[in-house]
Amino acid sequence: MTYAVESANDLRRTHMCGVLTEADTDREVVLMGWVQKRRDHGGLIFVDLRDRWGVVQVVFSPEYSQEALNKADRIRSEYVIAVVGRVQKRPEGTENPNLATGAIEIHVAQARILNAAKTPPFYIEDGVEVDENIRLRYRYLDLRRPEMQRALELRHKAAKTTRDFLDGRGFIEVETPMLTKSTPEGARDYLVPSRVNPGSFYALPQSPQLFKQILMVSGIDRYFQIVRCFRDEDLRADRQPEFTQIDMEMSFVSAEDVMEVTESMIAEICRQATGLEVKVPFPRLTYQEALDRFGTDKPDLRFGLELVDISDVAAGCGFKVFRSAVQAGGLVKGILAPGCGGYSRKEIDELTQFALTYKAKGLAYFIVTEDGLKAPIAKFFSEDELVAIRTRFGARPGDLILFVADQPTVVYATLGALRRLLGERLDLTKDAGYRFTWVVDFPLLEFNDEEGRFVAVHHPFTAPREEDILLLASEPGRVRAQAYDLVLNGVELGGGSIRIHRRDLQEKVFEVIGLTPDEALEKFGFLLEAFDYGTPPHGGIAFGFDRLVMLLAGRGTIRDVMAFPKTQSASDLMTDAPDKVSRRQLRELHIGLDIQKVDK
RNA sequence: GGAGCUGUGGUGUAGCCUGGUCUAACAUAUCUGCCUGUCACGCAGAAGAUCGCGGGUUCGAAUCCCGUCAGCUCCGCCA
């Protein structure tokens, strides 16, 4: 099949499709764009012409141009066309109030088909329910959809506001290397082989952490960067192998200073990008309080359903599962599911299955009735105990109470997840707005059973609280960090800290996390050395920019606010990356493959 | 590394549990013809699917079983 495609070289676009209004009536315009829809009435053809700014109706009629009408006959969806015509008010009664440009239309005098298009594999419109497979494979078509374009515009605005705001506060944006050094701790690195240094590898940065600290040593004082980071870990709805951070660092500041700048910046981004007014300062929770009340260090404050501790009651009760959990140093906590007392056996089983994925051994429950708490386990409790439990939860008939008895980490993880699930299921998150919170007073270190050593909760450059420094040697697990996380609606948006700026203290922390002096020198010698040359006290923060934009856009995954995201198996369905490379490329890089041949 | 969900014309679904009138249904998109005020245009007609892939059970598999691939959600992992 052949089709005539025409040049637009001698035509200049005068307006964007979506911007025309009644004020442009009688204006001669040249428009270019994609055909959203053609409505052929035989002697009269309507075409909805689309660009990033919107849609406008163009009309082909023998009254305006028979030649153009003939051309319109060949036009199909997603053809790229140019039209020359006159803006006219629509005839009385044919205005379309659903369209921004619905009061006017373009009477076409001349038309050109700039490019034909195959029928797209899915509709170019908002709210499509297409397998994400197909959207990703044809990402260029997916990105034609208005809601995707709005997301990218929102992302741009957020980035621009960030730059404007930080510029106004004396920050400068400094680029740091993408080809850098692999360091221990943290996520798996993406490695890049060095051709000129056989056997040596660069790592793509997990974050510019060390470079920004070095910039503080350099006296940059206020640094920021909107920067790509790479982590070779498994993906989630809010985790991609490459993602973008707003990375900041300041000298001569306290945690309070960093939090103040951050709050103002976030508020400004919300205002500029979405018109949303958020109140500052943001509320604060301590790490322990967050765990106790919400079971997580990134609580969703849009709803209550707080965890309730009944360990004291459980310790003396007749239910062995509860009693022995407390005896073993664990906790018994529960969550009230309002109005869920009618849940069927099957529904409760499903919740139990859910709990099992968080390592809980089971889920105990009471159904609240007019006559008190009912459940198979009720017989193990005295009347007083039942009343105490019911009172503590403020339970009312028709409610369901769910319990986990286990070691604290399991109790927190399970009930935290259960709380999130119930919040969604009971529709408590809908239209509940944007609830920011700081989480502070993190422990500096935690003991990792698998590795048999202490590891940094944030990263090893985080400063301990002054008054806890002495504990580093005696009780490392009790040292609190000068760290702060920013959480929005249950999503960890960012985290930061005041950093260590003294060599001796940094060496001490390395020691506590099990780095030998030699290893510390080999991996972080440049930082330690820099600290010897007059390093100011400094601190900063880094945000998951994709996550922030995701929440502002009201989406459930950062893939929807990234132009070209990867699938859960870290591949790009459009380009087919990652891919095999030629033997020659490998030879140049001094790389030999050692892949087990699998029998097929 | 593990658990769960999904995979049926271009797209979205039904059918699957309980195998056979499934020679696979519906909507929409597509194509052809008609149509001068539509904007979810309308009307008439047509074409389009070996049911993700491989194997097994069976007289017979979209349907049951095993394996595998892909996408998604989650656990682990993510300083």
GROMACS .gro file of C-alpha atoms in nm, chain A residues 235-446:
model
  212
  235LEU     CA    1   1.232  -0.406   4.207
  236ARG     CA    2   0.907  -0.291   4.361
  237ALA     CA    3   0.629  -0.057   4.264
  238ASP     CA    4   0.837   0.225   4.411
  239ARG     CA    5   1.183   0.089   4.332
  240GLN     CA    6   1.366   0.093   4.000
  241PRO     CA    7   1.728   0.002   3.929
  242GLU     CA    8   1.793   0.359   3.824
  243PHE     CA    9   1.606   0.636   3.994
  244THR     CA   10   1.642   1.005   4.064
  245GLN     CA   11   1.729   1.177   4.387
  246ILE     CA   12   1.717   1.535   4.499
  247ASP     CA   13   2.047   1.529   4.680
  248MET     CA   14   2.146   1.811   4.918
  249GLU     CA   15   2.426   1.889   5.159
  250MET     CA   16   2.497   2.193   5.378
  251SER     CA   17   2.784   2.303   5.597
  252PHE     CA   18   2.771   2.448   5.948
  253VAL     CA   19   2.418   2.327   6.009
  254SER     CA   20   2.222   2.130   6.262
  255ALA     CA   21   1.954   1.872   6.190
  256GLU     CA   22   1.698   2.145   6.254
  257ASP     CA   23   1.844   2.359   5.977
  258VAL     CA   24   1.830   2.077   5.725
  259MET     CA   25   1.474   1.992   5.818
  260GLU     CA   26   1.367   2.354   5.789
  261VAL     CA   27   1.511   2.396   5.439
  262THR     CA   28   1.362   2.064   5.336
  263GLU     CA   29   1.014   2.147   5.460
  264SER     CA   30   1.012   2.480   5.285
  265MET     CA   31   1.134   2.320   4.966
  266ILE     CA   32   0.878   2.041   4.974
  267ALA     CA   33   0.601   2.290   5.049
  268GLU     CA   34   0.715   2.502   4.756
  269ILE     CA   35   0.726   2.201   4.523
  270CYS     CA   36   0.373   2.105   4.626
  271ARG     CA   37   0.252   2.461   4.572
  272GLN     CA   38   0.417   2.512   4.234
  273ALA     CA   39   0.364   2.167   4.091
  274THR     CA   40   0.012   2.092   4.209
  275GLY     CA   41  -0.126   2.402   4.382
  276LEU     CA   42  -0.137   2.209   4.704
  277GLU     CA   43  -0.077   2.401   5.028
  278VAL     CA   44   0.097   2.198   5.294
  279LYS     CA   45   0.150   2.316   5.647
  280VAL     CA   46   0.498   2.346   5.788
  281PRO     CA   47   0.664   2.246   6.008
  282PHE     CA   48   0.583   1.880   5.958
  283PRO     CA   49   0.497   1.676   6.267
  284ARG     CA   50   0.766   1.451   6.409
  285LEU     CA   51   0.768   1.101   6.545
  286THR     CA   52   1.052   0.920   6.705
  287TYR     CA   53   1.156   0.593   6.550
  288GLN     CA   54   1.037   0.403   6.858
  289GLU     CA   55   0.704   0.581   6.865
  290ALA     CA   56   0.651   0.508   6.497
  291LEU     CA   57   0.715   0.140   6.556
  292ASP     CA   58   0.499   0.123   6.867
  293ARG     CA   59   0.202   0.300   6.717
  294PHE     CA   60   0.222   0.202   6.351
  295GLY     CA   61   0.456  -0.095   6.329
  296THR     CA   62   0.680   0.076   6.077
  297ASP     CA   63   0.933   0.355   6.044
  298LYS     CA   64   0.734   0.494   5.750
  299PRO     CA   65   0.384   0.527   5.889
  300ASP     CA   66   0.083   0.631   5.685
  301LEU     CA   67  -0.079   0.900   5.898
  302ARG     CA   68  -0.387   0.937   5.682
  303PHE     CA   69  -0.578   0.707   5.915
  304GLY     CA   70  -0.573   0.574   6.271
  305LEU     CA   71  -0.597   0.201   6.335
  306GLU     CA   72  -0.303   0.231   6.569
  307LEU     CA   73  -0.142  -0.074   6.721
  308VAL     CA   74  -0.240  -0.156   7.079
  309ASP     CA   75  -0.010  -0.335   7.320
  310ILE     CA   76  -0.163  -0.602   7.545
  311SER     CA   77   0.162  -0.770   7.644
  312ASP     CA   78   0.088  -0.705   8.012
  313VAL     CA   79  -0.250  -0.876   7.993
  314ALA     CA   80  -0.109  -1.152   7.775
  315ALA     CA   81   0.174  -1.225   8.016
  316GLY     CA   82  -0.066  -1.364   8.274
  317CYS     CA   83  -0.341  -1.506   8.057
  318GLY     CA   84  -0.427  -1.869   7.998
  319PHE     CA   85  -0.351  -1.862   7.626
  320LYS     CA   86  -0.016  -2.025   7.591
  321VAL     CA   87   0.074  -1.868   7.257
  322PHE     CA   88   0.043  -1.521   7.407
  323ARG     CA   89   0.201  -1.604   7.738
  324SER     CA   90   0.507  -1.774   7.596
  325ALA     CA   91   0.563  -1.498   7.341
  326VAL     CA   92   0.594  -1.248   7.622
  327GLN     CA   93   0.811  -1.482   7.825
  328ALA     CA   94   1.047  -1.513   7.529
  329GLY     CA   95   1.097  -1.137   7.527
  330GLY     CA   96   0.835  -1.076   7.264
  331LEU     CA   97   0.524  -0.865   7.241
  332VAL     CA   98   0.155  -0.918   7.198
  333LYS     CA   99  -0.005  -0.640   7.005
  334GLY     CA  100  -0.324  -0.602   6.815
  335ILE     CA  101  -0.511  -0.386   6.572
  336LEU     CA  102  -0.879  -0.305   6.564
  337ALA     CA  103  -1.056  -0.354   6.232
  338PRO     CA  104  -1.371  -0.150   6.274
  339GLY     CA  105  -1.685  -0.305   6.135
  340CYS     CA  106  -1.505  -0.621   6.026
  341GLY     CA  107  -1.668  -0.844   6.288
  342GLY     CA  108  -1.874  -1.004   6.014
  343TYR     CA  109  -1.571  -1.137   5.832
  344SER     CA  110  -1.616  -1.496   5.727
  345ARG     CA  111  -1.386  -1.773   5.827
  346LYS     CA  112  -1.242  -1.754   5.478
  347GLU     CA  113  -1.171  -1.383   5.501
  348ILE     CA  114  -0.994  -1.425   5.832
  349ASP     CA  115  -0.796  -1.714   5.683
  350GLU     CA  116  -0.685  -1.481   5.405
  351LEU     CA  117  -0.567  -1.227   5.658
  352THR     CA  118  -0.379  -1.507   5.833
  353GLN     CA  119  -0.213  -1.607   5.509
  354PHE     CA  120  -0.117  -1.245   5.463
  355ALA     CA  121   0.032  -1.238   5.813
  356LEU     CA  122   0.235  -1.551   5.744
  357THR     CA  123   0.426  -1.373   5.468
  358TYR     CA  124   0.565  -1.143   5.735
  359LYS     CA  125   0.696  -1.435   5.938
  360ALA     CA  126   0.412  -1.428   6.189
  361LYS     CA  127   0.318  -1.776   6.305
  362GLY     CA  128  -0.048  -1.696   6.298
  363LEU     CA  129  -0.316  -1.444   6.363
  364ALA     CA  130  -0.531  -1.452   6.676
  365TYR     CA  131  -0.863  -1.270   6.670
  366PHE     CA  132  -1.168  -1.168   6.866
  367ILE     CA  133  -1.503  -1.077   6.721
  368VAL     CA  134  -1.668  -0.804   6.923
  369THR     CA  135  -2.036  -0.866   6.995
  370GLU     CA  136  -2.297  -0.714   7.222
  371ASP     CA  137  -2.213  -0.992   7.468
  372GLY     CA  138  -1.838  -0.934   7.465
  373LEU     CA  139  -1.545  -1.086   7.280
  374LYS     CA  140  -1.610  -1.407   7.088
  375ALA     CA  141  -1.351  -1.636   6.938
  376PRO     CA  142  -1.222  -1.990   6.965
  377ILE     CA  143  -0.945  -1.862   7.190
  378ALA     CA  144  -1.182  -1.669   7.422
  379LYS     CA  145  -1.202  -1.965   7.659
  380PHE     CA  146  -0.839  -1.913   7.756
  381PHE     CA  147  -0.912  -1.567   7.895
  382SER     CA  148  -1.078  -1.456   8.215
  383GLU     CA  149  -1.374  -1.224   8.203
  384ASP     CA  150  -1.159  -0.943   8.344
  385GLU     CA  151  -0.895  -0.996   8.079
  386LEU     CA  152  -1.154  -0.988   7.802
  387VAL     CA  153  -1.299  -0.668   7.935
  388ALA     CA  154  -0.952  -0.515   7.970
  389ILE     CA  155  -0.867  -0.600   7.610
  390ARG     CA  156  -1.195  -0.472   7.479
  391THR     CA  157  -1.161  -0.147   7.670
  392ARG     CA  158  -0.806  -0.090   7.562
  393PHE     CA  159  -0.904  -0.114   7.195
  394GLY     CA  160  -1.217   0.092   7.244
  395ALA     CA  161  -1.388  -0.188   7.055
  396ARG     CA  162  -1.755  -0.174   6.967
  397PRO     CA  163  -1.992  -0.453   6.863
  398GLY     CA  164  -1.930  -0.545   6.502
  399ASP     CA  165  -1.554  -0.488   6.522
  400LEU     CA  166  -1.277  -0.739   6.473
  401ILE     CA  167  -0.953  -0.738   6.672
  402LEU     CA  168  -0.645  -0.907   6.527
  403PHE     CA  169  -0.338  -1.003   6.729
  404VAL     CA  170   0.017  -1.106   6.667
  405ALA     CA  171   0.232  -1.251   6.942
  406ASP     CA  172   0.597  -1.281   6.854
  407GLN     CA  173   0.936  -1.115   6.866
  408PRO     CA  174   0.903  -0.737   6.828
  409THR     CA  175   1.035  -0.721   6.471
  410VAL     CA  176   0.778  -0.977   6.356
  411VAL     CA  177   0.494  -0.811   6.548
  412TYR     CA  178   0.578  -0.473   6.401
  413ALA     CA  179   0.622  -0.597   6.046
  414THR     CA  180   0.302  -0.800   6.047
  415LEU     CA  181   0.073  -0.551   6.215
  416GLY     CA  182   0.227  -0.264   6.022
  417ALA     CA  183   0.143  -0.441   5.697
  418LEU     CA  184  -0.198  -0.543   5.825
  419ARG     CA  185  -0.272  -0.185   5.921
  420ARG     CA  186  -0.180  -0.068   5.572
  421LEU     CA  187  -0.396  -0.339   5.418
  422LEU     CA  188  -0.695  -0.248   5.636
  423GLY     CA  189  -0.647   0.121   5.562
  424GLU     CA  190  -0.678   0.045   5.194
  425ARG     CA  191  -0.955  -0.207   5.230
  426LEU     CA  192  -1.167   0.016   5.452
  427ASP     CA  193  -1.110   0.303   5.211
  428LEU     CA  194  -0.947   0.520   5.476
  429THR     CA  195  -0.677   0.656   5.248
  430LYS     CA  196  -0.906   0.798   4.986
  431ASP     CA  197  -0.910   1.177   4.973
  432ALA     CA  198  -0.722   1.186   5.302
  433GLY     CA  199  -0.473   1.433   5.163
  434TYR     CA  200  -0.097   1.454   5.206
  435ARG     CA  201   0.026   1.373   5.554
  436PHE     CA  202   0.395   1.441   5.593
  437THR     CA  203   0.591   1.336   5.897
  438TRP     CA  204   0.949   1.333   6.009
  439VAL     CA  205   1.078   1.023   6.180
  440VAL     CA  206   1.371   1.104   6.406
  441ASP     CA  207   1.595   0.942   6.668
  442PHE     CA  208   1.684   0.640   6.460
  443PRO     CA  209   1.935   0.405   6.609
  444LEU     CA  210   2.275   0.451   6.448
  445LEU     CA  211   2.343   0.080   6.420
  446GLU     CA  212   2.159  -0.246   6.440
   0.00000   0.00000   0.00000
